[in-house]
XYZ file of C-alpha atoms in Angstrom:
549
model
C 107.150 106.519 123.706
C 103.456 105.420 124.263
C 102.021 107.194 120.781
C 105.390 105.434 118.861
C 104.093 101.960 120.669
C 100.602 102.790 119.107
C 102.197 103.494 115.737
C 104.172 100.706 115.909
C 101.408 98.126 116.578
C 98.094 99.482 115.287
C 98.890 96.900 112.309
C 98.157 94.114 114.632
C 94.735 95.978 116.121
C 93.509 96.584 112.468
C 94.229 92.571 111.569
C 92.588 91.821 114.749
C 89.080 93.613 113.916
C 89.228 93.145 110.216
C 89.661 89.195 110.945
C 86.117 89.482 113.521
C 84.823 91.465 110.416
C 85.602 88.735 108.101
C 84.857 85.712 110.458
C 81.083 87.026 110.783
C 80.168 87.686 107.773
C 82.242 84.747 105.716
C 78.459 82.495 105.107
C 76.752 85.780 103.602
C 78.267 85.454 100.827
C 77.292 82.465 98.159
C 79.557 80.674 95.263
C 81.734 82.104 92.515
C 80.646 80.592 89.259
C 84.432 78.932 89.151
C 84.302 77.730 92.226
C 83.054 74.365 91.193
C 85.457 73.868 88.513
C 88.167 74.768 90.804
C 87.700 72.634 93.099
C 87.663 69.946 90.283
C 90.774 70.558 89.260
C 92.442 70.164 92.838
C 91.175 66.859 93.272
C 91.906 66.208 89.056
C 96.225 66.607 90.081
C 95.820 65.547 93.376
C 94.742 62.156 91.466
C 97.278 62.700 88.908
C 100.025 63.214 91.599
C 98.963 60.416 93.515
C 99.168 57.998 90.625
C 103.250 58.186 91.091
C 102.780 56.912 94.845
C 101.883 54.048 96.475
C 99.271 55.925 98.665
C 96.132 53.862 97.457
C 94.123 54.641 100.353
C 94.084 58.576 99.489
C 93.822 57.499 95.344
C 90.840 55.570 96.230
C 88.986 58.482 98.284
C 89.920 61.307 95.343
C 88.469 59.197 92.569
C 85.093 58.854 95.044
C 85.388 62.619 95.041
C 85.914 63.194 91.349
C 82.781 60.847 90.672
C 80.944 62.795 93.230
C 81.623 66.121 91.143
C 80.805 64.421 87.986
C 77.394 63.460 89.007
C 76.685 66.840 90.701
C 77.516 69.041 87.771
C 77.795 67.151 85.241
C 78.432 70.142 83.281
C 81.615 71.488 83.973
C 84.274 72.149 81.366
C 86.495 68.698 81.587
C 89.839 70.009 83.018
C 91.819 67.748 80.298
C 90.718 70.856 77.607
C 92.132 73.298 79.810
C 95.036 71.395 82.256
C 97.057 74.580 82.413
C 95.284 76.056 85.610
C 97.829 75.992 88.571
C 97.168 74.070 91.915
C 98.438 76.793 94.321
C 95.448 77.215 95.995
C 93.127 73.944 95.073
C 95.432 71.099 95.299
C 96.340 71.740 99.045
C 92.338 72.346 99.262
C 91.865 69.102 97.989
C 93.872 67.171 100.627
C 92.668 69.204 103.079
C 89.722 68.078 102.219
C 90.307 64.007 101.947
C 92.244 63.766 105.272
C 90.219 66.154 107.315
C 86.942 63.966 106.068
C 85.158 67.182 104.566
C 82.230 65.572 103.119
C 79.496 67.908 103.241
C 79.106 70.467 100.607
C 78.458 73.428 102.620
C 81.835 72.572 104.814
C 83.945 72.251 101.956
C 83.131 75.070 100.497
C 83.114 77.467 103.418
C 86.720 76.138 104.015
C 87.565 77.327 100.627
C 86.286 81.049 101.643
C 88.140 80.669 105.227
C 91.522 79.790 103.801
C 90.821 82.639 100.750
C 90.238 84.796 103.213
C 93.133 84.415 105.522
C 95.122 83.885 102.278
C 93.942 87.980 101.603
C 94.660 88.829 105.006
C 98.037 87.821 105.303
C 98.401 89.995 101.688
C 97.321 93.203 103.194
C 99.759 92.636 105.558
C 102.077 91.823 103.079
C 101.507 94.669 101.472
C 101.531 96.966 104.818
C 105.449 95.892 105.070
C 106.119 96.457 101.251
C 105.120 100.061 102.247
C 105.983 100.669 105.360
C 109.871 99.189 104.374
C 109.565 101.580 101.364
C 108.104 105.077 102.735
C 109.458 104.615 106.517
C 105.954 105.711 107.874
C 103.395 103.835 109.587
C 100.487 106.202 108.872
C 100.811 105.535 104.899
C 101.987 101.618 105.953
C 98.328 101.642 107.819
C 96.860 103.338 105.306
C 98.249 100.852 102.680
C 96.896 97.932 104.492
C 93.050 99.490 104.714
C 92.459 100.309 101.439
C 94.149 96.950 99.982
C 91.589 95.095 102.419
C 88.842 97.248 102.154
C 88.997 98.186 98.275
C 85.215 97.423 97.217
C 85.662 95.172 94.643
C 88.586 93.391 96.396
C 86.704 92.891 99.691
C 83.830 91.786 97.913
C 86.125 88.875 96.493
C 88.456 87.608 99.264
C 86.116 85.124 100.370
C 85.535 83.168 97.088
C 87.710 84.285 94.107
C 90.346 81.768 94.630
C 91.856 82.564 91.216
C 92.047 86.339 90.451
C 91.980 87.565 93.946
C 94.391 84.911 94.971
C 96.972 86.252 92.340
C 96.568 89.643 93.575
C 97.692 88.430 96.872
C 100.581 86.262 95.077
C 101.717 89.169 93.052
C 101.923 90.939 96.117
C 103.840 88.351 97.784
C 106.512 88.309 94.500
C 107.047 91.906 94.874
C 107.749 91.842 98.574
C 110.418 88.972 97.728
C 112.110 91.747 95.363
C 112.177 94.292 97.846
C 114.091 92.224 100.181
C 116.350 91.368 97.532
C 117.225 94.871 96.149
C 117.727 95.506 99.835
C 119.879 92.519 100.851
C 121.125 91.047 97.121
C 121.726 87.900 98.793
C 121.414 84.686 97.353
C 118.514 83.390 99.716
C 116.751 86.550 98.205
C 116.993 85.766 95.234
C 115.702 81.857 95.785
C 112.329 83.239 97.687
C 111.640 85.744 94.891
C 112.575 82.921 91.849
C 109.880 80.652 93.703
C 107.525 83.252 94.155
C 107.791 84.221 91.001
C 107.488 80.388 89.641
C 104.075 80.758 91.815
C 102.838 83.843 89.883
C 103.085 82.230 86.581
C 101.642 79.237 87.225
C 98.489 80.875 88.846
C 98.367 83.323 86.082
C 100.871 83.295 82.850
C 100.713 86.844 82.565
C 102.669 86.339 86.042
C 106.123 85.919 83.286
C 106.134 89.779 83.011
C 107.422 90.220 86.718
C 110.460 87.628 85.823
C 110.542 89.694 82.791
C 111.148 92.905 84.187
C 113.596 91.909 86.513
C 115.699 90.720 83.789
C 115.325 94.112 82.504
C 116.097 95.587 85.071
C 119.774 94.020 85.846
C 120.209 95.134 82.208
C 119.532 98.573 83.603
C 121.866 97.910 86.592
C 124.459 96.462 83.992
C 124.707 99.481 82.332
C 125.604 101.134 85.761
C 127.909 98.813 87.514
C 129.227 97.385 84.540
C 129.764 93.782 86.582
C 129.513 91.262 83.844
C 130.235 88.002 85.773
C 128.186 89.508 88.839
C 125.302 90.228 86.793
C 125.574 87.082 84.438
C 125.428 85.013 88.079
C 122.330 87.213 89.229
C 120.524 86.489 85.963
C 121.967 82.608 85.925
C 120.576 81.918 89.248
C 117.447 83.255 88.860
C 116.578 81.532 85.855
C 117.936 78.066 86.657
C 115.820 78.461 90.428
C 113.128 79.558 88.880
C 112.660 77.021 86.303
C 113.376 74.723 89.309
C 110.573 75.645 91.243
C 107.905 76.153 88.349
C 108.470 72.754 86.543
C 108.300 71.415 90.830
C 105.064 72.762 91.868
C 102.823 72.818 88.707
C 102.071 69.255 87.476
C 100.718 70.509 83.967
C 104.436 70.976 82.946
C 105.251 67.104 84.012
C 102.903 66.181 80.813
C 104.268 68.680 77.789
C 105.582 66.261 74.367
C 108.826 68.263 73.109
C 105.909 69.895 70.845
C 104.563 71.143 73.241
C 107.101 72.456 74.950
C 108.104 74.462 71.851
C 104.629 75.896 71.670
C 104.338 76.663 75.385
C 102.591 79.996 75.065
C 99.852 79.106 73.067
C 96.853 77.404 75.049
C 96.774 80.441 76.641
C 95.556 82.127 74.334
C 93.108 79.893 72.980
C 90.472 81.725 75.001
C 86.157 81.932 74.245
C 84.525 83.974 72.533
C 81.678 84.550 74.330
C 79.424 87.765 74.148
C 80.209 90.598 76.557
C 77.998 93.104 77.049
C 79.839 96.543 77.690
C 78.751 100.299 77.558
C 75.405 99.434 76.020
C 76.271 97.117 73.647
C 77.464 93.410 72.774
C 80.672 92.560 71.731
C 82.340 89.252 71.201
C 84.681 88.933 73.388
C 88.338 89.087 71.315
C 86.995 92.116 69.896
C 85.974 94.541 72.628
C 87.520 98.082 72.500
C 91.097 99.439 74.133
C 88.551 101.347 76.547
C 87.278 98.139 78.214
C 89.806 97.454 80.565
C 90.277 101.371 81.888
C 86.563 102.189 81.680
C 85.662 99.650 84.336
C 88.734 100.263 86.506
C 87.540 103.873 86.640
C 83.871 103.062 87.005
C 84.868 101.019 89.750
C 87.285 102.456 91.993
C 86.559 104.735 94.935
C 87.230 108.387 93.220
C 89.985 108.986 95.677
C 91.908 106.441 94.992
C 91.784 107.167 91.346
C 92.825 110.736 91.496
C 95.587 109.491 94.168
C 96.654 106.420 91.839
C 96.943 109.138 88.323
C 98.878 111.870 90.326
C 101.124 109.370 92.068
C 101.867 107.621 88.243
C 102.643 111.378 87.189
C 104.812 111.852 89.865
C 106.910 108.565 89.341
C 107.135 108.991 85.745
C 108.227 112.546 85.891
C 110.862 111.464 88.705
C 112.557 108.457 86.055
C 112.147 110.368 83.024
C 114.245 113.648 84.521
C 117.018 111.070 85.802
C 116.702 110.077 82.535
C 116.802 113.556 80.627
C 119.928 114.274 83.054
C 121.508 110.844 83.095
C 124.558 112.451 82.072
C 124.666 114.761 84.987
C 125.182 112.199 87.374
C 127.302 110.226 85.356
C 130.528 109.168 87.108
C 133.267 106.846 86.300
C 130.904 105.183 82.960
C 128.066 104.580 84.847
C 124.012 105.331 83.941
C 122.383 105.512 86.839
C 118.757 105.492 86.327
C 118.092 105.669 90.354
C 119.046 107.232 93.310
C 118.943 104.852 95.857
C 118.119 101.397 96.210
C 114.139 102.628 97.097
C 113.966 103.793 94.156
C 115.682 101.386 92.090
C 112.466 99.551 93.558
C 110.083 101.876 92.128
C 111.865 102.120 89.021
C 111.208 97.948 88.937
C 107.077 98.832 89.845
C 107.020 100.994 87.169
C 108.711 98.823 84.686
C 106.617 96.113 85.359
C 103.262 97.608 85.415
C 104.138 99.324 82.080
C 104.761 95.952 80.355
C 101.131 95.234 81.360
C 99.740 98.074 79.756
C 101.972 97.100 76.684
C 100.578 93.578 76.588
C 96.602 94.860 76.849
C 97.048 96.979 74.234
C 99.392 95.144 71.802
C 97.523 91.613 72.061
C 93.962 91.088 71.415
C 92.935 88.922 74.744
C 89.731 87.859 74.960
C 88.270 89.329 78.415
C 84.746 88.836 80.189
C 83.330 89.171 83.470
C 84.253 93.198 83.737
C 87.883 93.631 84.702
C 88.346 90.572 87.480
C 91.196 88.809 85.230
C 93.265 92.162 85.976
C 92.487 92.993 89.840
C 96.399 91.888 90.022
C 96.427 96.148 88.811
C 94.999 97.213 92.193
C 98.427 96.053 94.009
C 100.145 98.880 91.429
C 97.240 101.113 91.646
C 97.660 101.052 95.616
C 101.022 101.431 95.639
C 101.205 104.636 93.343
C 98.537 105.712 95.861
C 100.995 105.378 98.948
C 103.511 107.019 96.716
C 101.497 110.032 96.138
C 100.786 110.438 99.605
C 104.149 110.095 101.007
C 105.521 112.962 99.073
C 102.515 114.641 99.879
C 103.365 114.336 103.693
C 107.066 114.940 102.404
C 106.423 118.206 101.070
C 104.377 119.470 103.595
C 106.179 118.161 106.766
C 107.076 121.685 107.816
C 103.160 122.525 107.259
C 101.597 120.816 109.868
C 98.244 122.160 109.433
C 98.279 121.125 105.585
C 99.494 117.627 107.136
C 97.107 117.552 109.258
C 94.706 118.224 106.471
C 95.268 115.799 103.987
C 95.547 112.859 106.725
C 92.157 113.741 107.782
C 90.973 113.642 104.573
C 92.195 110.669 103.561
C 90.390 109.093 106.895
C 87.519 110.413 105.595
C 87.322 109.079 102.202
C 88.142 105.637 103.918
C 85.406 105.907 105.987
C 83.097 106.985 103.145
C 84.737 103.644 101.307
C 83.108 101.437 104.362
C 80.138 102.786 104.127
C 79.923 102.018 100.468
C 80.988 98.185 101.335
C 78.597 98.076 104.509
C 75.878 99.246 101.963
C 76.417 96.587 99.242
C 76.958 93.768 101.529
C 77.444 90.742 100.343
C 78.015 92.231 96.605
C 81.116 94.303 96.837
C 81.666 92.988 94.139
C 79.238 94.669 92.316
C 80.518 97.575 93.247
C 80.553 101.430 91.182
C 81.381 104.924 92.427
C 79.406 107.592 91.484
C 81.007 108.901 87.985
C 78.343 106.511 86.475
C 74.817 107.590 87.336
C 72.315 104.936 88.387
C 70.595 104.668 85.654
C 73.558 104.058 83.231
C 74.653 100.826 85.259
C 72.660 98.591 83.670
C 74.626 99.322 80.571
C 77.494 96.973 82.085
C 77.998 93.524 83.259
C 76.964 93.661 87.072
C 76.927 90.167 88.658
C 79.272 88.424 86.632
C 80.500 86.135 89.214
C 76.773 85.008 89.839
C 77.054 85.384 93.218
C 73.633 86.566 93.705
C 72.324 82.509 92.797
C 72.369 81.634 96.612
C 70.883 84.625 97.278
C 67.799 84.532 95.115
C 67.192 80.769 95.907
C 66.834 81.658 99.405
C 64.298 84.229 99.145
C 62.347 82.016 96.639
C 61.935 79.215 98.848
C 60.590 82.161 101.573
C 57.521 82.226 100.003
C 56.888 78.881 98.702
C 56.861 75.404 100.872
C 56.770 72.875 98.300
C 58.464 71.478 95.303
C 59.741 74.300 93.265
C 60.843 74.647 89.603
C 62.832 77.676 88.749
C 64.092 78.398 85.233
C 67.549 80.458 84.863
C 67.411 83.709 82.180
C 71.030 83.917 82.137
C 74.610 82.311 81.495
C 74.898 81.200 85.003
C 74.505 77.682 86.421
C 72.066 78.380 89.233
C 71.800 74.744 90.504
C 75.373 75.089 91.284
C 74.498 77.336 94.440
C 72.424 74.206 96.008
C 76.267 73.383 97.977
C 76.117 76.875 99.848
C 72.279 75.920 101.135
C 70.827 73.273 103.565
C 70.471 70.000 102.496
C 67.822 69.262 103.436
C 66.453 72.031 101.265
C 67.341 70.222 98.628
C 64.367 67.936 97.681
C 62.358 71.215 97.338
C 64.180 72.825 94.400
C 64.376 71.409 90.797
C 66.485 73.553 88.270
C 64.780 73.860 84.511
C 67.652 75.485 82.998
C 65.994 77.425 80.186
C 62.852 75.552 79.898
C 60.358 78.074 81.244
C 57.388 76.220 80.303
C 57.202 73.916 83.843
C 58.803 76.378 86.258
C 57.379 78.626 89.042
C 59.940 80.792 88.934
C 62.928 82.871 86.530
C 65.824 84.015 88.206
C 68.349 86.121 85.938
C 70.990 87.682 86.832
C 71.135 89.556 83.593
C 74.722 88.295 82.684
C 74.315 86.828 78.970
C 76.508 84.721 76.701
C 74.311 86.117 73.556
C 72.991 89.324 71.489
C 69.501 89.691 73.477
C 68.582 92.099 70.981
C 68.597 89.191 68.578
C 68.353 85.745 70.651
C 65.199 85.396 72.189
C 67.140 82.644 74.343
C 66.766 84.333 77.884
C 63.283 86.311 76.748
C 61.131 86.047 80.030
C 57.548 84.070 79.085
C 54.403 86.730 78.635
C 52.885 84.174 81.693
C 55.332 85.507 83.744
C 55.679 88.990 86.317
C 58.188 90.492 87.727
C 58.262 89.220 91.513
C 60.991 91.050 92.801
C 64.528 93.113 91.965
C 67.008 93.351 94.171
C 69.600 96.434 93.857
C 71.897 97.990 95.729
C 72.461 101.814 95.412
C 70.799 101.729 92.350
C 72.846 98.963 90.907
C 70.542 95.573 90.030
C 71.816 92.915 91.415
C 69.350 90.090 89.754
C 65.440 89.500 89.360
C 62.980 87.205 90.015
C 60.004 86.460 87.961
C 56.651 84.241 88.908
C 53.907 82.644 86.817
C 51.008 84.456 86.864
């Protein structure tokens, strides 16, 4: 009774250390380069909001905070070009913010990466119950929970990606909301999964394929049961609830003309076109090849999850494409029963919905940057193919309980060689590859596109020099931005140059570029200058710092 108590409740010992984990290391790390912007447009609709009450007190004290992020970067894009953000995360920041009297930039930004990173928590463990109500087995629930925490590139984000990490976590939410309704097809269900999927779209709009496939799927269960008033209701209600909650929570919608409206999709797609540099070469953006997005999920991912993640796929889509083949064997009384059992009516729903996302990669040209952070929402399937493959691992050899024993212990040891990996490139995670690149090939790829290093670099400049210094930036990153993660009274000893090299001390680059550099001399480091230092991790270069000679 003891070891099921232990199984039962390791969940809560594993949340316990991984929040002392988080909690001590949450000021290493410095500021996403959206992190700025984001927390513009919180305040931006919190203003807007406010201008339907009579609440002129908390109007009065956004606008002060609006002109305070004008004047202090001046440069951000002006959220009126690009309203169609969601607030899930930065409006409630926002009034956090105002009626807690957060004032200091520092403390507002660290309570952005505390409320990020209890936001991921509480998605691991969201995750642990998806699996452990799925498989029935709290090793692979466990299991689940680590590597969704502790996946490199993930854990090297939950503190400060407040936009693709936190629709990760949102997505992950959704799908537990459709577990509990194929479980109990209650109405309530069905509510909490209509406004969780309202929340998914508005963070992200590729968040509509989830609402998508479930539509899809009734179809599927239409074909079975045949129930065409039960199934018209199902696909009534969710509609009407979740158009309810998506036009209630995401203020953009309140200002769409019937044009608009008509051409909803659009903006969306109105992307940049920046230069990315992939594989060795420079592409503009919309044109980057079909291998981006898979090349730098493989080149990125621990090597056991990615052999776990492809046989697990294999598995499920051999599983649904024999009840397909054999549909007819199983057919009873008209029905075309693509699934077993409500579990895997479930997976059948997965599946569905992380094929659509393939389909939309490859079939529209989106215009992607920053390595493959606009689709870490594919970890929550890649994990979850990974549980699968392990529990029919453990289901096929439950009568072999040395091979059992086996592949648990081997799986413990690939997570442990995981930590060490994210011990090692503390506080860039997020720079993260495994070792089927070599070293020496990383610099052919896009390594601190976050420019999370800024803080980093600023602090070990001002080690070694006491008075006023001017450092240049040779790269697409605002590097005066970092200033609100550093003392302020360090402050009057830094002045930023942008990329007029001519009066600074110091380059710092990051080598993240928005042009050819074979061709635009734009970020080309002055003949006066020497390289003063490179920092890397395991190979991988993080940024470097150059001083007049």
């Amino acid at each position: 009774m003891s070891y099921f108590f232990l199984k039962k409740n390791l969940i809560y010992l594993l949340l316990f250390i991984t929040s002392i984990i988080g909690f001590n290391i949450i000021n290493d790390y410095g500021i996403g380069i959206e992190e700025h912007f984001q927390r513009k447009s919180g305040f931006y609709w919190l203003n807007y909001i406010l201008n339907f009450t009579n609440l002129d007190f908390l109007s009065l004290r956004v606008s002060e905070k609006l002109n305070e992020i004008n004047y202090f970067t001046p440069n951000l894009f002006p959220i009126e070009k690009v309203p169609y953000y969601g607030v899930v995360f930065d409006l409630p920041l926002a009034l956090i913010e105002i009626i807690f009297e957060i004032n200091q930039p520092q403390n507002y930004f660290r309570l952005r990466h505390i409320a990020m990173f209890v936001i991921s928590l509480i998605g691991a463990f969201t995750f642990y119950k998806i699996i452990l109500n799925r498989f029935n087995d709290f090793f692979v629930a466990n299991f689940g929970f680590l590597i969704f925490i502790f996946l490199p590139r993930i854990f090297g984000s939950i503190f400060f990606d407040n936009k693709d990490t936190l629709f990760l976590i949102i997505v992950t939410f959704n799908i537990y909301f459709l577990l509990n309704y194929l479980k109990n097809e209650s109405i309530k269900n069905l509510t909490y999964f209509s406004l969780f999927c309202a929340l998914c779209v508005s963070t992200r709009i590729i968040g509509i394929l989830i609402p998508l496939s479930f539509i899809f799927f009734i179809f599927l269960k239409h074909l079975s049961d045949v129930k065409y008033k039960e199934n018209f209701k199902i696909i009534f209600i969710f509609i009407i609830s979740f158009s309810f909650f998506l036009f209630l929570h995401w203020p953009y919608l309140w200002t769409l003309s019937v044009p608009e409206w008509f051409n909803f999709f659009s903006p969306f797609f109105q992307a940049m076109n920046p230069i990315v540099y992939f594989n060795g070469e420079f592409y503009q953006s919309k044109y980057l090849p079909l291998s981006y997005l898979p090349t730098w999920i493989i080149l990125s991912t621990p090597v056991f999850i990615l052999i776990l993640f492809f046989y697990g796929l294999f598995l499920m889509c051999s599983r649904f494409a024999n009840n397909f083949i054999n549909v007819e064997s199983f057919n009873t009384s008209g029905k075309y029963d693509f699934w077993n059992s409500k579990k895997e009516a479930f997976d059948l729903m997965i599946l569905i919905n992380f094929v659509l996302i393939i389909l939309l990669y490859i079939s529209v040209d989106l215009a992607l940057l920053s390595g493959w952070r606009h689709f870490y929402f594919l970890n929550f399937y890649i994990l979850y193919f990974v549980c699968f493959c392990i529990f029919l691992l453990f289901e096929k050899f439950k009568r072999d309980n040395l091979k059992h024993k086996i592949i648990k212990y081997s799986l413990i040891i690939f997570l442990s060689i995981q930590l060490v990996d994210i011990y090692q490139y503390h506080p860039f995670q997020s720079s993260y590859f495994n070792n089927l690149i070599s070293k020496s090939k990383r610099e052919k790829f896009e390594i601190d596109t976050q420019s999370l290093s800024r803080m980093h670099a600023i602090k070990e400049i001002l080690k070694f020099n006491n008075g006023i210094t001017l450092i240049g930036t040779a790269s697409w990153t605002p590097l005066e931005d970092a200033r609100s993660m550093i003392n302020q009274d360090l402050w009057k000893k830094l002045n930023f140059t942008g990329t007029n090299f001519e009066n600074a001390d110091f380059i710092y680059s990051n080598h993240y570029y928005d042009v050819d550099t074979n061709f635009n001399k734009k970020y080309q480091i002055p003949e006066n200058f020497y390289l003063y230092k490179i920092f890397s991790v395991d190979g991988t270069k993080i940024y470097s710092i150059y001083k007049k000679k």
